[in-house]
Short mmCIF file of C-alpha atoms in Angstrom, two decimals:
data_model
loop_
_atom_site.label_atom_id
_atom_site.label_comp_id
_atom_site.label_asym_id
_atom_site.label_seq_id
_atom_site.Cartn_x
_atom_site.Cartn_y
_atom_site.Cartn_z
CA ILE A 1 85.82 116.92 64.44
CA ALA A 2 88.16 119.57 65.53
CA ALA A 3 88.32 123.17 65.77
CA GLY A 4 91.48 123.20 64.30
CA ASP A 5 89.76 121.15 61.18
CA LEU A 6 87.38 124.52 60.77
CA PRO A 7 88.10 127.54 58.62
CA GLY A 8 88.97 131.16 60.39
CA ILE A 9 88.52 131.77 63.78
CA VAL A 10 86.85 129.08 65.66
CA ILE A 11 86.91 129.26 69.56
CA ASP A 12 85.56 126.26 71.15
CA ASP A 13 83.17 126.18 74.82
CA VAL A 14 86.21 124.80 76.47
CA ASP A 15 87.88 128.06 75.91
CA ALA A 16 84.44 129.94 76.76
CA ARG A 17 84.82 132.18 79.90
CA ARG A 18 81.83 130.66 82.49
CA VAL A 19 79.37 131.89 84.67
CA GLY A 20 77.50 130.11 86.70
CA ASP A 21 77.17 126.37 86.70
CA TRP A 22 77.41 124.38 82.98
CA LYS A 23 77.47 121.14 82.27
CA HIS A 24 79.94 119.28 79.52
CA SER A 25 78.14 116.60 77.41
CA GLN A 26 78.52 114.55 74.38
CA HIS A 27 74.54 112.96 74.47
CA THR A 28 73.68 114.65 70.58
CA LYS A 29 76.04 114.56 67.62
CA PRO A 30 77.38 116.09 65.86
CA TYR A 31 79.71 118.25 67.98
CA ILE A 32 82.61 120.37 67.76
CA GLY A 33 85.72 119.32 69.82
CA ASP A 34 85.43 117.07 72.73
CA GLY A 35 81.88 117.67 73.20
CA TYR A 36 79.46 121.37 73.94
CA LEU A 37 77.95 122.88 77.02
CA HIS A 38 74.88 123.34 78.37
CA ASP A 39 72.94 125.28 81.20
CA LEU A 40 71.00 122.21 82.77
CA ASP A 41 67.90 124.47 82.49
CA GLN A 42 68.22 125.88 85.59
CA GLY A 43 69.27 129.20 87.03
CA LYS A 44 67.94 131.29 84.42
CA GLY A 45 68.98 134.52 84.71
CA GLU A 46 72.18 133.30 86.11
CA LYS A 47 74.45 131.69 83.17
CA THR A 48 76.80 133.41 80.84
CA LEU A 49 79.27 131.74 78.58
CA THR A 50 82.00 134.69 76.67
CA PHE A 51 83.68 133.30 73.78
CA VAL A 52 86.86 135.95 72.89
CA PRO A 53 88.51 135.55 69.93
CA LYS A 54 91.69 136.22 68.60
CA LEU A 55 91.40 137.68 65.77
CA PRO A 56 94.66 138.40 63.24
CA THR A 57 93.54 141.71 61.67
CA ASP A 58 91.04 144.55 61.56
CA GLY A 59 87.61 143.68 58.85
CA VAL A 60 84.86 142.51 58.84
CA TYR A 61 84.02 139.63 59.90
CA GLU A 62 80.48 136.79 59.47
CA ILE A 63 79.83 135.54 63.32
CA ARG A 64 78.19 131.68 63.73
CA LEU A 65 77.38 130.29 66.66
CA ALA A 66 77.23 126.10 66.23
CA TYR A 67 74.79 124.22 68.94
CA THR A 68 73.54 120.85 69.23
CA PRO A 69 69.39 120.81 68.08
CA GLY A 70 67.19 119.00 70.35
CA GLU A 71 63.13 119.16 71.39
CA ASN A 72 64.23 120.23 74.78
CA ARG A 73 66.53 123.04 73.62
CA ALA A 74 65.64 126.65 74.37
CA ALA A 75 64.14 128.29 71.31
CA ASN A 76 64.18 131.93 72.62
CA VAL A 77 68.35 132.03 73.53
CA PRO A 78 69.69 135.47 73.84
CA VAL A 79 73.39 135.68 71.80
CA THR A 80 74.91 139.23 72.50
CA VAL A 81 77.75 140.07 69.16
CA PHE A 82 79.97 142.99 70.78
CA SER A 83 82.03 144.60 68.40
CA ALA A 84 82.92 148.17 66.20
CA ASP A 85 79.20 148.10 65.48
CA GLY A 86 78.58 148.42 68.63
CA GLU A 87 75.96 145.73 70.43
CA LYS A 88 73.78 143.41 68.96
CA THR A 89 71.35 140.17 70.20
CA ILE A 90 70.33 137.70 68.15
CA THR A 91 67.49 135.59 69.77
CA VAL A 92 68.22 131.74 68.51
CA ASN A 93 66.09 128.81 68.30
CA MET A 94 68.17 125.98 69.30
CA GLN A 95 65.24 123.43 69.07
CA LYS A 96 65.56 124.41 64.84
CA PRO A 97 68.57 122.30 63.11
CA PRO A 98 71.51 124.74 62.14
CA ALA A 99 71.57 125.98 58.31
CA ILE A 100 75.55 125.88 57.79
CA GLU A 101 76.78 122.33 57.60
CA GLY A 102 73.99 121.31 60.27
CA ARG A 103 76.33 123.06 63.01
CA PHE A 104 76.22 126.41 62.41
CA VAL A 105 73.81 129.59 62.70
CA SER A 106 74.52 133.01 61.53
CA LEU A 107 74.84 135.46 63.60
CA GLY A 108 75.53 137.98 60.41
CA GLU A 109 77.99 139.84 59.58
CA PHE A 110 80.32 143.13 62.09
CA ARG A 111 83.20 145.17 61.43
CA CYS A 112 85.93 143.85 64.59
CA GLU A 113 88.47 146.18 65.48
CA LEU A 114 91.88 145.06 67.12
CA ALA A 115 91.70 147.64 69.83
CA GLY A 116 88.26 147.74 70.14
CA GLN A 117 86.04 144.82 72.48
CA ASN A 118 84.56 141.99 70.08
CA PHE A 119 82.95 138.43 72.04
CA VAL A 120 80.34 137.01 71.87
CA LEU A 121 78.21 136.55 75.06
CA VAL A 122 75.57 132.85 75.54
CA ALA A 123 72.94 133.65 78.36
CA ASN A 124 69.88 131.73 79.86
CA GLN A 125 68.62 134.80 80.64
CA GLY A 126 64.12 134.54 79.56
CA THR A 127 65.18 131.19 78.26
CA SER A 128 62.33 128.04 78.78
CA GLY A 129 64.71 124.96 78.16
CA HIS A 130 68.32 123.94 77.84
CA VAL A 131 70.53 126.62 76.43
CA ILE A 132 73.46 124.54 74.20
CA ALA A 133 76.70 126.08 73.07
CA ASP A 134 79.04 124.48 71.37
CA ALA A 135 81.37 126.86 69.65
CA VAL A 136 81.99 130.58 67.93
CA GLN A 137 83.40 131.44 64.28
CA TYR A 138 85.09 133.93 63.32
CA LEU A 139 85.29 134.21 59.02
CA PRO A 140 86.92 136.55 57.53
CA ARG A 141 84.97 138.61 54.43
CA ASN A 142 86.62 138.05 51.14
CA ALA A 143 90.03 137.17 52.98
CA ALA A 144 92.39 135.73 50.76
CA GLY A 145 93.28 131.78 51.55
CA GLN A 146 90.29 131.62 54.15
CA SER A 147 87.37 129.00 52.63
CA VAL A 148 83.75 130.50 53.67
CA ALA A 149 81.35 127.47 54.01
CA LYS A 150 78.25 128.14 52.16
CA GLU A 151 74.79 127.53 53.62
CA GLU A 152 73.45 123.77 52.60
CA SER A 153 70.37 123.24 50.27
CA ALA A 154 67.12 122.24 51.63
CA PRO A 155 67.40 118.07 53.22
CA THR A 156 66.62 115.71 50.62
CA ASN A 157 63.27 113.69 51.53
CA ASP A 158 66.22 110.97 52.01
CA GLN A 159 67.43 113.08 54.60
CA GLN A 160 64.15 114.25 56.50
CA GLN A 161 63.36 110.95 56.88
CA ALA A 162 66.92 109.24 58.40
CA ALA A 163 66.51 111.92 60.61
CA ALA A 164 62.73 110.73 61.60
CA ASP A 165 64.09 107.27 61.88
CA LEU A 166 67.30 108.78 63.65
CA LYS A 167 65.09 111.02 66.22
CA ARG A 168 62.18 107.47 66.97
CA LEU A 169 65.41 105.23 67.17
CA GLU A 170 67.15 107.74 70.10
CA ARG A 171 62.93 108.20 71.91
CA GLU A 172 63.04 104.13 71.89
CA LEU A 173 66.26 103.88 73.64
CA THR A 174 65.89 106.57 76.23
CA GLU A 175 62.67 104.15 76.90
CA LEU A 176 64.65 101.37 77.32
CA LYS A 177 67.54 103.09 79.20
CA ALA A 178 64.35 103.97 81.82
CA ALA A 179 63.07 100.42 81.68
CA VAL A 180 66.29 98.80 82.76
CA PRO A 181 66.05 98.48 86.94
CA PRO A 182 68.66 100.80 89.04
CA ARG A 183 72.00 99.60 89.35
CA PRO A 184 73.47 98.11 92.72
CA ARG A 185 74.39 101.79 94.92
CA VAL A 186 76.94 101.73 97.24
CA MET A 187 78.98 104.40 100.05
CA SER A 188 82.12 104.15 99.00
CA VAL A 189 85.54 106.91 99.54
CA VAL A 190 86.87 108.95 96.42
CA GLU A 191 90.01 111.79 96.18
CA ARG A 192 88.51 115.00 96.38
CA PRO A 193 89.90 116.64 93.37
CA GLU A 194 91.85 119.26 95.68
CA ILE A 195 94.20 117.63 98.07
CA ARG A 196 95.04 119.43 101.30
CA ASP A 197 96.02 118.67 104.98
CA LEU A 198 93.25 119.09 107.60
CA GLU A 199 93.21 121.43 111.16
CA ILE A 200 92.99 119.69 113.94
CA HIS A 201 89.37 119.66 115.34
CA LEU A 202 89.73 121.21 119.25
CA ARG A 203 87.84 118.96 121.08
CA GLY A 204 86.02 117.12 118.34
CA SER A 205 84.07 119.99 116.80
CA VAL A 206 83.45 121.10 113.07
CA HIS A 207 83.30 124.00 113.97
CA THR A 208 86.48 124.85 116.09
CA LEU A 209 89.55 124.23 114.51
CA GLY A 210 92.99 123.85 115.77
CA ASP A 211 96.70 124.00 113.80
CA VAL A 212 97.32 122.19 109.84
CA VAL A 213 98.38 118.68 110.67
CA PRO A 214 100.45 117.57 107.71
CA ARG A 215 98.99 114.37 106.54
CA GLY A 216 102.05 111.06 106.97
CA PHE A 217 102.73 108.23 109.29
CA LEU A 218 103.41 108.04 113.41
CA GLN A 219 105.83 110.11 114.02
CA VAL A 220 107.29 107.80 117.27
CA VAL A 221 106.87 104.75 116.25
CA PRO A 222 107.26 105.19 112.69
CA PRO A 223 106.84 101.56 109.96
CA ALA A 224 110.10 100.83 109.34
CA ALA A 225 109.87 101.81 105.61
CA ALA A 226 106.79 104.11 105.65
CA ALA A 227 105.96 105.07 101.99
CA PRO A 228 106.28 108.26 101.07
CA LEU A 229 102.91 110.47 100.05
CA ALA A 230 102.20 111.96 96.90
CA THR A 231 100.71 115.46 97.34
CA HIS A 232 97.96 114.71 94.93
CA GLN A 233 96.79 112.20 96.67
CA SER A 234 95.40 111.63 99.98
CA GLY A 235 96.48 108.51 101.57
CA ARG A 236 94.04 106.80 102.20
CA LYS A 237 95.70 104.09 99.52
CA GLU A 238 99.11 103.90 101.41
CA LEU A 239 97.30 103.68 104.50
CA ALA A 240 95.68 100.79 103.00
CA ASP A 241 98.72 99.14 101.71
CA TRP A 242 100.61 99.62 105.12
CA LEU A 243 97.91 98.04 107.24
CA ALA A 244 97.60 94.90 104.49
CA SER A 245 101.34 94.66 105.22
CA PRO A 246 102.38 90.73 105.92
CA VAL A 247 105.13 92.34 108.00
CA ASN A 248 101.80 94.42 110.09
CA PRO A 249 100.46 91.20 111.75
CA LEU A 250 97.95 93.05 114.22
CA PRO A 251 94.62 93.51 111.20
CA ALA A 252 95.10 90.43 110.54
CA ARG A 253 95.02 88.78 114.47
CA VAL A 254 92.04 91.47 115.49
CA PHE A 255 90.17 90.27 112.05
CA VAL A 256 90.79 86.49 112.88
CA ASN A 257 89.98 87.15 116.79
CA ARG A 258 86.92 88.12 115.73
CA ALA A 259 85.51 85.48 112.77
CA TRP A 260 86.90 83.38 115.25
CA TYR A 261 84.06 85.12 117.49
CA TRP A 262 81.52 85.04 115.22
CA LEU A 263 82.14 81.68 114.56
CA VAL A 264 82.34 80.00 118.05
CA GLY A 265 80.52 82.17 120.56
CA GLN A 266 84.31 83.68 121.92
CA GLY A 267 87.03 85.71 121.26
CA LEU A 268 90.64 84.09 121.41
CA VAL A 269 91.11 87.47 122.57
CA ARG A 270 88.28 88.05 124.75
CA SER A 271 87.74 91.54 124.33
CA VAL A 272 87.16 91.69 120.81
CA ASP A 273 86.67 94.98 120.60
CA ASN A 274 89.86 96.07 122.88
CA PHE A 275 92.87 94.48 121.26
CA GLY A 276 95.49 96.37 122.95
CA SER A 277 97.77 95.96 126.46
CA THR A 278 94.58 96.64 128.22
CA GLY A 279 92.17 93.89 126.83
CA GLU A 280 92.29 90.76 127.96
CA SER A 281 95.11 88.12 126.67
CA PRO A 282 94.76 85.15 124.11
CA SER A 283 93.12 82.02 125.65
CA HIS A 284 95.52 80.26 122.96
CA PRO A 285 98.12 82.68 121.52
CA GLU A 286 99.71 80.14 119.30
CA LEU A 287 96.36 79.80 117.86
CA LEU A 288 95.61 83.15 116.69
CA ASP A 289 98.88 83.29 115.76
CA HIS A 290 99.21 80.38 113.64
CA LEU A 291 95.43 81.33 112.05
CA ALA A 292 96.58 85.15 111.54
CA THR A 293 100.08 83.93 109.41
CA GLN A 294 97.68 81.45 107.54
CA PHE A 295 95.00 84.50 106.81
CA ILE A 296 97.70 86.69 105.21
CA ASP A 297 99.04 83.73 103.20
CA SER A 298 95.38 82.78 102.12
CA GLY A 299 95.49 86.44 100.48
CA TRP A 300 93.72 87.35 102.62
CA SER A 301 90.85 85.09 101.85
CA VAL A 302 87.87 85.38 104.69
CA LYS A 303 86.46 81.85 103.28
CA SER A 304 89.19 79.57 103.59
CA LEU A 305 89.67 81.37 106.76
CA VAL A 306 85.90 80.11 107.82
CA ARG A 307 86.15 77.04 106.51
CA SER A 308 89.69 76.45 108.50
CA ILE A 309 87.40 77.12 111.35
CA VAL A 310 84.48 75.06 111.00
CA LEU A 311 86.09 72.13 109.70
CA SER A 312 87.96 72.24 113.26
CA ARG A 313 87.59 69.70 116.38
CA THR A 314 86.56 72.75 118.42
CA TYR A 315 84.01 74.21 115.91
CA ARG A 316 81.63 70.65 115.76
CA GLN A 317 81.57 70.33 119.72
CA SER A 318 78.60 69.33 121.67
CA THR A 319 77.60 72.36 124.73
CA GLU A 320 77.18 69.81 126.79
CA ALA A 321 78.83 70.50 130.36
CA GLY A 322 80.84 67.31 131.62
CA ALA A 323 81.97 67.88 135.45
CA MET A 324 85.47 67.88 135.39
CA GLY A 325 85.32 70.61 132.86
CA MET A 326 83.09 72.55 134.71
CA LYS A 327 85.10 72.21 137.62
CA HIS A 328 88.32 73.27 136.16
CA ASP A 329 87.41 75.61 133.65
CA PRO A 330 83.77 77.32 134.10
CA GLU A 331 84.02 80.08 132.04
CA ASN A 332 85.24 77.51 129.09
CA ARG A 333 88.90 78.80 128.13
CA LEU A 334 90.24 76.15 127.17
CA LEU A 335 87.60 75.03 124.66
CA TRP A 336 86.43 71.81 125.77
CA ARG A 337 82.92 72.61 124.58
CA ALA A 338 80.53 74.42 122.87
CA HIS A 339 79.95 77.32 124.40
CA ARG A 340 75.92 78.13 123.88
CA ARG A 341 75.00 80.94 121.76
CA ARG A 342 71.45 82.89 121.99
CA LEU A 343 70.77 83.91 118.36
CA ASP A 344 70.93 87.00 117.32
CA ALA A 345 68.01 89.58 116.69
CA GLU A 346 68.56 89.19 112.62
CA CYS A 347 68.75 85.59 113.16
CA LEU A 348 66.05 85.16 115.36
CA ARG A 349 63.69 87.23 113.02
CA ASP A 350 64.76 84.79 109.90
CA ALA A 351 63.92 81.57 112.57
CA LEU A 352 60.67 82.58 112.30
CA LEU A 353 60.44 83.27 108.95
CA CYS A 354 61.52 80.24 107.87
CA VAL A 355 59.74 78.13 110.24
CA SER A 356 56.48 79.99 109.63
CA GLY A 357 57.60 79.12 105.56
CA GLU A 358 57.38 82.94 104.54
CA LEU A 359 61.30 84.15 104.42
CA ASP A 360 61.49 85.82 100.79
CA ARG A 361 65.13 84.49 99.54
CA TYR A 362 65.93 87.12 97.49
CA PRO A 363 69.40 88.21 97.31
CA GLY A 364 70.31 91.85 96.78
CA GLY A 365 68.35 95.19 96.32
CA THR A 366 66.33 98.08 98.89
CA ARG A 367 63.94 97.18 100.86
CA ILE A 368 62.97 100.81 101.87
CA ARG A 369 59.96 101.96 100.57
CA PRO A 370 59.67 104.52 97.48
CA ALA A 371 59.55 108.50 98.72
CA THR A 372 60.66 107.84 102.34
CA VAL A 373 62.15 111.10 103.50
CA ALA A 374 62.67 110.23 107.34
CA ASP A 375 63.47 107.45 109.61
CA TYR A 376 60.67 108.40 112.42
CA ASP A 377 58.10 105.73 112.97
CA TYR A 378 59.09 103.63 109.74
CA VAL A 379 58.25 99.97 109.84
CA ASP A 380 59.07 97.09 107.93
CA THR A 381 56.49 95.06 106.75
CA GLY A 382 58.60 92.80 104.42
CA PHE A 383 59.44 89.35 104.56
CA SER A 384 63.15 89.54 103.39
CA ARG A 385 66.33 89.01 105.31
CA SER A 386 67.16 90.24 107.99
CA VAL A 387 70.60 91.52 106.10
CA TYR A 388 68.40 93.75 104.59
CA VAL A 389 66.20 95.20 106.60
CA PRO A 390 66.63 98.53 106.73
CA VAL A 391 68.56 99.62 109.71
CA PHE A 392 67.42 103.50 110.83
CA ARG A 393 68.79 104.86 114.10
CA ASN A 394 65.32 106.22 115.10
CA ALA A 395 63.57 103.41 114.40
CA LEU A 396 64.47 99.99 114.88
CA PRO A 397 62.08 97.04 114.40
CA GLU A 398 61.14 96.51 117.89
CA LEU A 399 62.29 92.75 118.03
CA PHE A 400 65.73 94.39 117.08
CA GLU A 401 65.32 96.53 120.41
CA ALA A 402 64.38 93.96 122.59
CA PHE A 403 67.06 91.47 121.47
CA ASP A 404 70.54 93.67 121.88
CA PHE A 405 70.99 94.91 117.90
CA PRO A 406 73.96 97.71 118.58
CA ASP A 407 74.06 100.95 117.67
CA PRO A 408 74.05 101.80 114.07
CA SER A 409 75.70 104.87 114.71
CA LEU A 410 78.70 102.45 116.67
CA VAL A 411 81.59 100.28 115.19
CA VAL A 412 80.44 97.04 117.20
CA GLY A 413 82.67 94.10 117.22
CA GLN A 414 80.96 92.33 120.50
CA ARG A 415 77.45 92.28 121.09
CA ASN A 416 75.58 92.45 124.58
CA ARG A 417 73.43 89.87 125.28
CA SER A 418 70.97 90.33 127.89
CA THR A 419 68.44 88.53 129.95
CA VAL A 420 65.41 90.63 129.97
CA ALA A 421 61.50 90.93 130.66
CA PRO A 422 60.86 92.91 127.44
CA GLN A 423 62.33 89.91 125.92
CA ALA A 424 60.28 87.26 126.88
CA LEU A 425 56.61 89.78 126.62
CA LEU A 426 57.98 90.34 123.46
CA LEU A 427 57.83 86.64 122.62
CA LEU A 428 54.25 85.71 123.96
CA ASN A 429 52.64 89.40 122.52
CA HIS A 430 53.98 90.37 119.61
CA PRO A 431 51.61 90.93 116.68
CA PHE A 432 54.74 89.32 114.44
CA VAL A 433 55.60 86.54 116.67
CA ARG A 434 51.76 85.82 116.64
CA GLU A 435 51.58 85.94 112.63
CA ARG A 436 54.57 84.04 111.94
CA ALA A 437 53.23 81.44 114.37
CA ALA A 438 49.68 81.21 112.45
CA ALA A 439 51.62 80.69 109.35
CA ALA A 440 53.39 78.01 110.70
CA ALA A 441 50.44 75.99 111.92
CA ARG A 442 48.88 76.47 108.61
CA ARG A 443 51.95 75.23 106.61
CA TRP A 444 51.98 72.16 108.80
CA LEU A 445 47.90 71.75 108.47
CA ALA A 446 48.52 71.56 104.93
CA ARG A 447 51.24 69.33 104.66
CA LEU A 448 50.19 66.52 106.87
CA PRO A 449 46.47 66.95 106.92
CA GLN A 450 45.64 63.52 108.83
CA ASP A 451 48.47 62.74 110.76
CA ASP A 452 49.19 64.46 114.23
CA GLU A 453 51.55 62.58 115.38
CA GLU A 454 54.19 63.45 112.02
CA ARG A 455 52.67 66.73 112.31
CA LEU A 456 53.87 67.15 115.50
CA ALA A 457 57.49 65.53 114.46
CA GLU A 458 57.56 67.84 111.92
CA ALA A 459 57.09 71.10 114.33
CA PHE A 460 59.79 69.82 116.61
CA ARG A 461 61.93 69.42 113.61
CA GLU A 462 61.28 72.45 111.81
CA ALA A 463 61.23 74.99 114.66
CA LEU A 464 63.83 72.99 117.17
CA GLY A 465 66.08 70.72 114.65
CA ARG A 466 65.38 67.95 116.75
CA PRO A 467 62.83 65.30 117.73
CA PRO A 468 60.76 65.94 120.30
CA GLN A 469 61.33 64.40 123.93
CA ASP A 470 58.79 62.28 125.69
CA ALA A 471 57.43 64.55 127.99
CA GLU A 472 57.64 67.45 124.84
CA ARG A 473 55.17 65.31 122.48
CA GLU A 474 52.84 64.74 125.91
CA LEU A 475 52.90 68.71 126.93
CA ALA A 476 52.37 69.48 122.93
CA ARG A 477 49.42 67.20 122.80
CA GLN A 478 47.66 68.56 126.43
CA THR A 479 48.46 72.10 124.60
CA ILE A 480 46.69 71.51 121.68
CA GLN A 481 43.74 69.42 123.32
CA GLU A 482 43.19 72.72 125.41
CA ALA A 483 43.10 74.76 122.79
CA LEU A 484 40.87 72.77 120.93
CA ALA A 485 38.86 72.27 123.75
CA GLU A 486 38.36 76.27 123.88
CA SER A 487 38.00 77.08 120.37
CA SER A 488 37.78 74.03 118.44
CA SER A 489 39.71 74.76 115.53
CA LEU A 490 42.33 73.21 114.36
CA GLU A 491 44.96 75.61 113.03
CA ARG A 492 43.73 78.26 116.46
CA ALA A 493 45.08 75.14 118.44
CA TRP A 494 48.62 74.10 116.09
CA THR A 495 48.63 78.34 116.29
CA GLU A 496 49.46 78.03 120.18
CA LEU A 497 51.54 74.80 119.88
CA ALA A 498 54.00 77.24 117.42
CA HIS A 499 53.69 80.10 119.38
CA LEU A 500 54.70 77.33 122.62
CA LEU A 501 58.27 76.67 120.81
CA PHE A 502 58.91 80.13 119.42
CA ALA A 503 58.31 81.62 123.12
CA SER A 504 60.85 78.60 124.17
CA LEU A 505 64.83 78.73 125.37
CA ASP A 506 65.45 76.03 122.76
CA PHE A 507 64.54 77.86 119.80
CA ARG A 508 66.08 81.12 120.94
CA TYR A 509 69.97 79.00 121.61
CA CYS A 510 72.26 77.25 119.37
CA ASP A 511 73.45 73.77 121.13
#
């Protein structure tokens, strides 16, 4: 109900003077106006609400307080009335429903003078539970033309039963909401309530501020039609529109070059992180222009861009090197063959789990254990895809660290690909790799318990994507026989073979 539809002088919660943090809510009905305020059951003794009426004349007024009751409300709320009679504090039990119209409780009758102080102070000092304040009503006594509401009679049995049913349904609703899985959350950007220009951070320090710099576009080389910035907005939308404008080809060219790098192994501009004048020139400038234009025309569709690249002859080439090509273009800048690429750290981990049959393919969700408060010494023990593995700056998985996982504190477009001894040592000795080899061996033995030759072919197909060559088949047989001679355990022998395949170059490289 609107405050203006009630008799007398009604001061809604939106007009109250607040001290402390009060939260607006519409959870419990009925309420007056657009909701009510509560103290969050926090900051006891630090919060007050002051309701000041605009009285038309001197006189005696009945003063009422409106609130919404509930089991979590405070039963000892101090409400102080200031009037010509002085100062009087009334304790209100907000767990009980208000007796008047189901909205108001009477604080009493008080003499008010326009020349004096007239207000109601609701505080949370000494309370236990939520303190609620919806509105304060001043009703003049015996004033002509004013309707004074009377207290309702005691609720009937039907009303009591309806109230009990309502409480039960609200409790069930609360339980159902609590049982719903949490919705996925992402970090995003929102506008601040107050938009302002920022100071220069001298030498990058947030503690040393220089002159205020107004928001706007570059002054030296301004765009042809720079959009004016609204005073009540940050300018992020205008910046995004400018970056994605069809007349601005640079973002599309940079993105297309990175997509080419991700799929082919080298960018058309090889300095992927440096697209400026100090970077390299494109090896195929017309192709870069074509892909960028096509990307913009498709509405910046990444799917369409990827489809164009992977269906090309360039993407489908072999890595096999010919003598003529190696003589004239040993760095493969003209793309006469495919680049031989080592698997990224994430792909290597996923490949180990995939061959072992342990990869958790369930998409989405967080993999951070509950109650995790620090990243130091954090160890992820799950088998989900690596894209869902928690990335903590101080606790990267050892496999990630060995195989050139980028610094999570930086934006890295082109990863470093090193070949160092710790990589080989990790594949040979790390428990994670050894356990995946054992799981793969158990899987192969369970699927093909009798046929060693078929099992051997299956192991090569799953681990390397091809059948074994004759020399490899003979070496694999020898490895299994030597392992059986040492332990006579079939699982141990095939674990050795799986481990041998995981440590091979062909497992780590794409041909």
